[in-house]
XYZ file of C-alpha atoms in Angstrom:
499
model
C -6.844 -19.243 -19.018
C -6.896 -18.869 -23.060
C -9.855 -16.522 -22.514
C -8.017 -14.492 -20.237
C -4.627 -14.103 -22.585
C -6.791 -12.913 -25.485
C -9.987 -11.505 -24.292
C -12.049 -12.730 -25.725
C -15.760 -12.487 -25.073
C -17.412 -15.318 -24.513
C -21.166 -16.275 -26.298
C -22.726 -16.403 -22.368
C -21.429 -12.614 -21.660
C -22.626 -11.871 -25.678
C -25.752 -12.807 -25.122
C -26.406 -10.723 -22.070
C -26.349 -7.430 -24.906
C -24.271 -5.219 -22.446
C -21.303 -4.773 -24.816
C -20.033 -5.737 -27.640
C -16.698 -7.570 -28.336
C -14.568 -4.287 -28.654
C -15.518 -2.953 -25.675
C -15.679 -5.910 -23.679
C -11.702 -6.124 -24.576
C -11.074 -2.574 -23.814
C -12.557 -3.166 -20.505
C -10.172 -5.764 -19.563
C -7.245 -3.918 -20.699
C -8.637 -1.116 -18.537
C -8.830 -3.783 -15.685
C -5.065 -5.131 -16.051
C -4.051 -1.417 -16.243
C -5.641 -1.025 -12.610
C -3.745 -4.237 -11.336
C -0.714 -2.744 -12.557
C -1.099 0.206 -10.898
C -1.922 -1.903 -7.558
C 0.866 -3.502 -7.991
C 3.377 -0.693 -8.529
C 1.928 1.289 -5.221
C 2.406 -1.876 -3.210
C 6.080 -2.084 -4.527
C 6.691 1.165 -3.502
C 6.038 -0.111 0.326
C 8.313 -3.776 -0.094
C 10.995 -2.544 -2.231
C 11.949 0.202 0.989
C 11.100 -2.280 3.395
C 14.638 -3.864 4.282
C 16.862 -0.782 2.904
C 15.165 2.248 4.087
C 16.528 2.271 7.842
C 20.391 1.774 6.490
C 19.519 4.591 3.794
C 18.165 7.114 6.637
C 21.834 5.844 8.680
C 23.645 6.512 5.400
C 21.857 9.980 5.183
C 22.141 10.837 8.599
C 24.582 8.769 10.935
C 22.850 10.237 14.351
C 18.839 9.103 13.232
C 17.127 7.137 16.025
C 14.797 3.670 15.592
C 12.184 6.815 16.520
C 12.381 8.409 13.415
C 12.037 5.012 11.429
C 8.921 4.753 12.637
C 7.804 7.891 11.591
C 9.199 7.004 8.492
C 7.099 4.322 7.999
C 3.895 5.938 9.046
C 3.686 8.821 7.200
C 2.510 6.849 4.226
C -0.612 5.282 5.518
C -1.019 9.017 7.165
C -0.830 10.474 3.902
C -3.438 7.915 2.505
C -5.430 8.402 5.299
C -6.192 12.101 4.862
C -6.077 12.434 1.169
C -8.164 8.897 0.090
C -11.730 10.759 0.961
C -10.994 13.951 -1.063
C -9.577 11.585 -4.177
C -12.410 9.069 -3.495
C -15.014 12.225 -3.631
C -13.348 13.263 -6.251
C -13.648 10.405 -8.476
C -17.968 10.069 -8.052
C -17.743 13.489 -9.239
C -15.869 12.985 -12.738
C -17.062 10.875 -15.528
C -13.632 9.653 -16.086
C -11.562 8.799 -12.979
C -7.900 9.184 -15.545
C -7.292 12.283 -14.596
C -6.778 11.613 -10.599
C -4.886 8.500 -11.568
C -2.779 10.113 -13.487
C -1.982 13.096 -11.227
C -1.292 10.342 -8.351
C 1.156 8.716 -10.499
C 2.889 11.696 -11.302
C 2.733 12.207 -7.480
C 4.224 9.149 -7.232
C 6.874 9.511 -9.666
C 8.208 12.697 -8.319
C 8.123 11.217 -4.663
C 10.526 8.627 -5.429
C 12.732 11.112 -7.383
C 13.262 13.128 -3.974
C 14.003 9.817 -2.328
C 16.328 8.817 -4.564
C 18.361 12.414 -4.756
C 18.092 12.937 -1.135
C 22.160 12.726 -0.647
C 21.901 15.366 -3.080
C 20.866 17.902 -0.216
C 23.524 19.355 2.185
C 20.881 19.477 5.215
C 17.537 18.601 6.764
C 18.614 15.055 4.391
C 15.911 13.014 7.084
C 13.276 15.434 6.925
C 13.337 15.259 2.790
C 13.140 11.417 3.165
C 10.168 11.801 5.130
C 8.060 14.590 2.934
C 8.977 11.779 0.168
C 7.701 8.894 1.980
C 4.352 11.129 2.657
C 4.532 12.191 -0.943
C 4.025 8.399 -1.595
C 1.322 8.091 0.799
C -0.858 10.599 -0.782
C -0.180 8.641 -4.443
C -1.362 5.431 -2.705
C -4.388 7.048 -3.116
C -4.955 5.716 -6.156
C -5.761 1.757 -4.510
C -9.278 3.874 -3.748
C -9.866 4.662 -6.873
C -8.797 1.338 -8.526
C -11.152 -0.542 -5.965
C -14.251 2.342 -6.533
C -13.335 1.664 -10.643
C -13.265 -2.401 -10.607
C -16.676 -1.876 -8.768
C -17.927 -0.165 -11.788
C -16.702 -2.080 -14.273
C -17.523 -5.097 -13.405
C -20.492 -7.220 -13.124
C -21.513 -8.923 -10.243
C -20.237 -12.205 -11.467
C -17.135 -11.294 -12.338
C -16.283 -8.684 -9.504
C -14.923 -11.388 -7.095
C -12.648 -12.719 -8.997
C -11.388 -9.473 -10.813
C -10.910 -8.154 -6.702
C -8.864 -11.952 -5.750
C -6.510 -11.077 -8.938
C -5.994 -7.068 -7.464
C -5.082 -8.373 -4.199
C -2.391 -10.908 -5.818
C -0.965 -7.653 -7.747
C -0.532 -6.218 -4.565
C 0.677 -9.207 -2.862
C 3.528 -9.728 -5.460
C 4.546 -6.388 -5.197
C 5.240 -6.656 -1.314
C 6.820 -9.982 -2.316
C 8.836 -8.698 -5.663
C 9.661 -5.746 -4.003
C 12.617 -6.951 -0.853
C 13.565 -9.369 -4.000
C 14.654 -6.581 -6.076
C 16.459 -4.724 -3.481
C 18.198 -7.883 -2.760
C 19.047 -8.301 -5.929
C 20.212 -4.685 -6.794
C 22.708 -4.548 -3.209
C 25.513 -5.652 -5.380
C 25.462 -1.701 -6.642
C 26.960 -0.990 -3.033
C 26.999 1.878 -0.860
C 29.418 3.955 -3.426
C 27.204 3.123 -6.539
C 28.188 4.781 -9.916
C 27.150 8.240 -11.492
C 24.957 8.664 -14.114
C 26.122 11.533 -16.987
C 27.307 12.746 -14.286
C 24.392 14.304 -12.811
C 23.871 12.030 -9.890
C 24.511 8.521 -8.310
C 22.672 5.425 -7.828
C 23.475 3.440 -5.134
C 22.223 -0.158 -3.034
C 20.053 2.244 -1.093
C 18.382 5.277 -3.882
C 18.408 2.482 -6.440
C 15.247 1.690 -5.052
C 13.466 4.860 -5.882
C 14.939 5.285 -9.799
C 12.979 1.701 -10.158
C 9.635 3.270 -9.034
C 10.249 6.237 -11.317
C 10.951 3.943 -14.543
C 7.624 2.323 -13.653
C 5.694 5.418 -12.807
C 6.377 6.684 -15.767
C 5.539 3.285 -17.824
C 2.219 3.418 -15.790
C 1.104 7.041 -17.085
C 1.652 5.467 -20.545
C -0.416 3.028 -19.987
C -2.981 5.647 -18.751
C -3.074 6.881 -22.008
C -6.669 6.633 -23.944
C -5.464 3.726 -26.126
C -5.274 1.461 -23.228
C -6.976 2.695 -20.704
C -10.821 3.760 -20.615
C -13.889 3.525 -18.242
C -16.590 1.327 -18.651
C -19.272 1.601 -16.147
C -20.797 -1.864 -17.049
C -22.078 -2.217 -13.535
C -24.918 0.253 -13.145
C -25.659 -0.803 -17.519
C -26.535 -4.470 -15.687
C -28.354 -2.942 -12.635
C -30.266 -0.729 -15.327
C -31.672 -3.660 -17.749
C -32.215 -6.091 -14.761
C -34.548 -3.104 -13.090
C -35.630 -1.870 -16.967
C -34.669 2.097 -16.577
C -33.495 4.327 -18.233
C -31.650 6.181 -16.323
C -28.374 5.858 -14.403
C -28.582 7.451 -11.393
C -32.281 6.594 -10.842
C -31.329 3.360 -10.946
C -28.669 3.368 -8.114
C -30.583 5.910 -6.187
C -33.700 3.632 -5.812
C -31.569 0.902 -4.047
C -31.528 1.585 -0.365
C -28.264 1.553 1.576
C -27.850 -1.294 4.431
C -26.135 0.637 6.514
C -25.717 -1.813 9.302
C -24.330 -4.663 6.998
C -21.957 -1.992 5.828
C -20.582 -1.355 9.550
C -19.779 -4.879 9.911
C -17.781 -5.256 6.520
C -16.226 -1.927 7.185
C -15.322 -3.428 11.300
C -14.112 -7.185 9.693
C -12.089 -5.411 7.251
C -10.421 -2.845 9.970
C -9.708 -5.970 12.310
C -8.351 -8.050 9.924
C -5.585 -5.124 8.969
C -4.968 -3.981 12.568
C -4.567 -7.719 13.727
C -2.328 -8.749 10.515
C -0.482 -5.630 10.728
C -0.401 -5.800 14.686
C 1.579 -9.809 14.502
C 3.563 -8.616 11.475
C 5.492 -5.826 14.021
C 5.457 -8.869 16.570
C 7.555 -11.631 14.667
C 10.618 -10.054 15.406
C 10.562 -9.179 19.215
C 8.550 -12.464 19.395
C 10.970 -14.962 17.502
C 13.977 -13.636 19.508
C 12.517 -13.336 23.155
C 10.573 -16.718 22.801
C 12.820 -18.790 20.998
C 16.209 -17.288 22.083
C 17.484 -16.399 18.314
C 20.115 -14.686 17.200
C 19.526 -11.419 14.908
C 20.906 -13.984 12.493
C 18.605 -16.539 12.780
C 15.420 -14.573 13.520
C 16.348 -12.897 9.742
C 16.636 -16.354 7.946
C 13.748 -18.223 9.696
C 11.097 -15.339 9.596
C 12.380 -14.969 5.906
C 11.284 -18.558 5.366
C 7.794 -17.885 7.461
C 6.775 -14.947 5.214
C 8.022 -16.286 2.151
C 5.540 -19.390 2.870
C 2.780 -16.985 4.282
C 2.819 -15.124 0.917
C 2.696 -18.377 -1.223
C -0.107 -19.329 0.445
C -1.832 -15.866 0.110
C -0.915 -16.136 -4.078
C -2.740 -19.497 -3.923
C -5.887 -18.423 -1.861
C -6.424 -15.618 -4.094
C -6.575 -17.879 -7.629
C -8.431 -20.634 -5.675
C -11.415 -17.878 -4.291
C -13.337 -17.475 -7.359
C -13.746 -21.283 -7.795
C -14.300 -21.689 -3.861
C -16.944 -18.856 -3.755
C -19.042 -20.415 -6.811
C -18.967 -23.755 -4.284
C -19.505 -22.037 -1.329
C -21.689 -18.793 -0.473
C -19.076 -15.840 -0.527
C -20.068 -15.107 3.284
C -19.921 -18.082 4.597
C -16.387 -18.197 3.047
C -15.519 -15.081 4.691
C -16.764 -15.454 7.947
C -15.664 -18.951 8.343
C -12.026 -19.074 6.278
C -11.244 -15.596 7.530
C -13.084 -14.327 10.143
C -13.128 -18.068 12.390
C -9.384 -18.242 11.396
C -7.979 -15.063 12.493
C -9.591 -16.112 16.111
C -8.153 -18.877 16.201
C -4.735 -17.593 15.061
C -4.667 -15.377 17.998
C -6.334 -18.005 20.390
C -3.684 -20.354 19.735
C -0.959 -18.017 20.167
C -1.823 -17.785 24.476
C 1.134 -19.281 26.158
C 0.347 -22.583 27.619
C 2.878 -24.709 30.175
C 4.364 -24.232 33.768
C 7.842 -23.129 32.892
C 8.833 -19.452 32.511
C 10.643 -17.875 29.818
C 14.296 -17.984 30.836
C 17.065 -15.703 29.256
C 20.394 -17.622 28.877
C 23.911 -16.481 27.381
C 25.150 -17.550 24.331
C 27.762 -20.539 24.187
C 30.682 -18.419 22.981
C 33.366 -20.508 24.009
C 34.242 -18.060 26.646
C 34.469 -19.810 30.161
C 34.492 -16.393 32.403
C 30.295 -16.562 31.459
C 30.915 -14.282 29.371
C 28.259 -13.804 26.266
C 25.551 -12.570 24.681
C 22.560 -12.028 26.087
C 19.547 -13.989 24.000
C 16.017 -14.481 24.981
C 13.585 -12.459 26.987
C 15.447 -9.357 28.211
C 14.838 -8.661 32.297
C 13.151 -5.396 31.591
C 10.421 -7.526 30.673
C 9.137 -8.402 34.061
C 6.507 -10.757 32.960
C 9.340 -13.102 31.419
C 9.413 -14.548 34.755
C 6.012 -15.765 35.332
C 4.653 -16.565 31.469
C 5.754 -19.512 29.940
C 6.926 -19.424 26.380
C 5.360 -19.536 22.753
C 6.182 -22.891 21.157
C 7.749 -22.746 17.657
C 4.735 -24.553 16.561
C 2.231 -22.332 18.175
C 3.952 -19.726 16.374
C 3.971 -21.187 13.145
C 0.323 -22.670 13.224
C -0.574 -19.122 14.000
C 0.866 -17.165 11.127
C -0.007 -19.983 8.376
C -4.031 -19.376 10.049
C -3.170 -15.452 9.987
C -2.141 -15.413 6.419
C -5.365 -17.436 5.122
C -7.527 -15.052 6.981
C -5.932 -11.730 5.460
C -5.868 -13.276 2.228
C -9.607 -14.394 2.492
C -10.593 -11.534 4.661
C -9.242 -8.531 2.817
C -10.684 -9.758 -0.563
C -13.839 -10.759 0.157
C -14.466 -8.238 2.454
C -13.984 -5.919 -0.254
C -16.026 -7.666 -2.562
C -18.971 -8.199 -0.131
C -18.532 -4.339 0.468
C -18.861 -3.282 -2.906
C -21.789 -5.624 -3.746
C -23.484 -4.298 -0.502
C -23.340 -0.613 -2.089
C -24.902 -1.665 -5.432
C -24.401 0.157 -8.837
C -23.606 3.595 -7.298
C -20.593 5.568 -7.730
C -18.371 4.130 -4.795
C -15.263 6.466 -4.781
C -16.236 7.898 -1.008
C -17.253 4.474 -0.075
C -14.225 2.827 -0.778
C -12.053 5.923 0.510
C -13.784 4.871 3.697
C -12.588 1.149 3.670
C -9.377 2.201 2.280
C -9.285 4.854 5.721
C -10.383 1.886 7.999
C -6.870 0.261 6.476
C -5.057 3.039 7.035
C -5.582 3.552 10.276
C -4.963 -0.054 10.994
C -1.774 0.182 9.887
C -0.943 3.523 12.012
C -2.109 1.849 15.051
C -1.064 -1.714 14.564
C 2.632 -1.781 15.571
C 1.118 -0.204 19.051
C 0.900 -3.894 20.037
C 4.504 -3.843 19.976
C 3.846 -1.618 22.934
C 1.487 -3.890 24.644
C 3.656 -6.886 24.126
C 6.503 -5.176 26.216
C 4.629 -3.820 29.139
C 1.885 -6.317 29.737
C 3.059 -9.443 27.846
C 1.423 -12.240 25.660
C -1.210 -12.766 27.682
C -2.589 -9.429 27.094
C -1.330 -9.345 23.867
C -3.206 -12.096 22.145
C -6.008 -12.316 24.827
C -6.625 -9.005 23.827
C -6.310 -9.808 20.343
C -8.390 -13.120 20.854
C -11.417 -11.622 22.363
C -11.366 -8.484 19.813
C -11.566 -10.985 16.708
C -14.009 -13.506 18.856
C -16.018 -10.694 19.252
C -16.370 -9.433 15.465
C -16.771 -13.440 14.064
C -19.947 -13.625 16.602
C -21.175 -10.816 15.382
C -20.575 -11.205 11.849
C -21.996 -15.129 12.086
C -25.236 -13.796 13.653
C -25.899 -11.239 10.744
C -24.587 -13.363 7.839
C -27.676 -13.525 6.105
C -27.459 -9.738 5.685
C -24.297 -9.466 4.150
C -25.687 -10.679 0.670
C -25.219 -8.296 -1.943
C -28.021 -5.858 -3.425
C -30.139 -7.312 -6.184
C -31.704 -5.090 -8.423
C -34.735 -6.626 -10.478
C -37.395 -5.532 -12.544
C -40.557 -4.701 -10.781
C -43.399 -7.292 -10.947
C -46.414 -6.532 -12.385
C -48.202 -6.817 -9.655
C -45.837 -4.502 -7.660
C -46.541 -1.897 -10.168
C -50.260 -2.003 -9.691
C -50.034 -1.755 -6.138
C -47.948 1.300 -6.023
C -50.740 2.655 -9.095
C -53.272 1.972 -7.111
C -52.986 -0.502 -4.428
C -56.800 -0.353 -3.444
C -57.910 -2.576 -6.027
C -55.073 -4.806 -5.418
C -56.605 -8.020 -4.928
C -54.696 -9.712 -1.956
């Protein structure tokens, strides 16, 4: 802990001869700036999650929930489209500062636009859509941050650094809704600032992100942030090479293993997003909860899940020092993901039944709760139990926390010391596509029921788990070693080398 705060280089790190004490400290200051960027980009999602729908209704009372779906789909779409470009551009530059500064500026402008929408007289909902799309483009910074961590850490540091990056992002998602709740006391009318614009309980989220975006730009100044390509230095020393490009070009890419990791990351994201989208419909249909009860109990469940994730992010590094990263990934993430889907398959013989809430009306009139009659499968499929639901969600949080972190770490190590901007864009695009497709699980649930929804999820996750288990030995990181004398002789004159 003391080392983490003071950033003092240990004797062991100094003995490697890769950097001076000052360079070591600057490198870790820069990595902490990257942590903040990760926190900020995910805060932008979390802080508007609970307030965007009432904000939309206040801007345009005629807006439909379909349009709300567009507002949530646009950011990952923007990230999906622009991440490859920024990843490619990052590989062409000697410093990632310029693309990061550009993306943080876009982020700040997007949130200014989000905060002043009510100053426009027409087309307000479309302006909100543009603002959310710009935020999505800005989150391409996550791709650059992942690539930077891969280049600015040694192999032994990478898992811990990616875990802390994931923790920063998780905290952003957690803190966002809390901040929105804290400022709800401002009210819908809010207050005027110097007679120029109004701050309300809805647009305060935008202003908070604007302030943090400007602070982020300060952190990206050369005094705080510098590029530190320690990974290629480590590879060059291991190989005894003097040219960085020749070092990473000599390492062959393991395309099959890379495909496995991209698939695993995509499935993790897809199942997690799908389940998060299904939380409320399942709670209302299966447990006969009211809207108020659903919000209350799901809030507790999601908070507990977020805390579990935070604890796991901190435990991953020591866990991976005791067990291999591959085994932790395969069993701790993919097996847990498979079981989380399997336990959600309903058991029993009694079908789900809707009933009328007892509100003291003897005529039998009340508010219909439970599975609606429009979902015909409710009459033949048993309900999901609360214990099933809780166990499944807990396993999902464990799986998601371990899986997304270690899949990034293993993916990065499979690529070796080469520039990883474009490759990390591939991983980001896979996650963005999953966030776009994941909500489609609601359609499967409504039309076909829980057997198809979670039976399909079990088959998908089970196949990926078996695939990774069979080929787990091929998911080892690239080890760059200096050729032995015998190997050098074999290359120079193989016919004279004694076998």
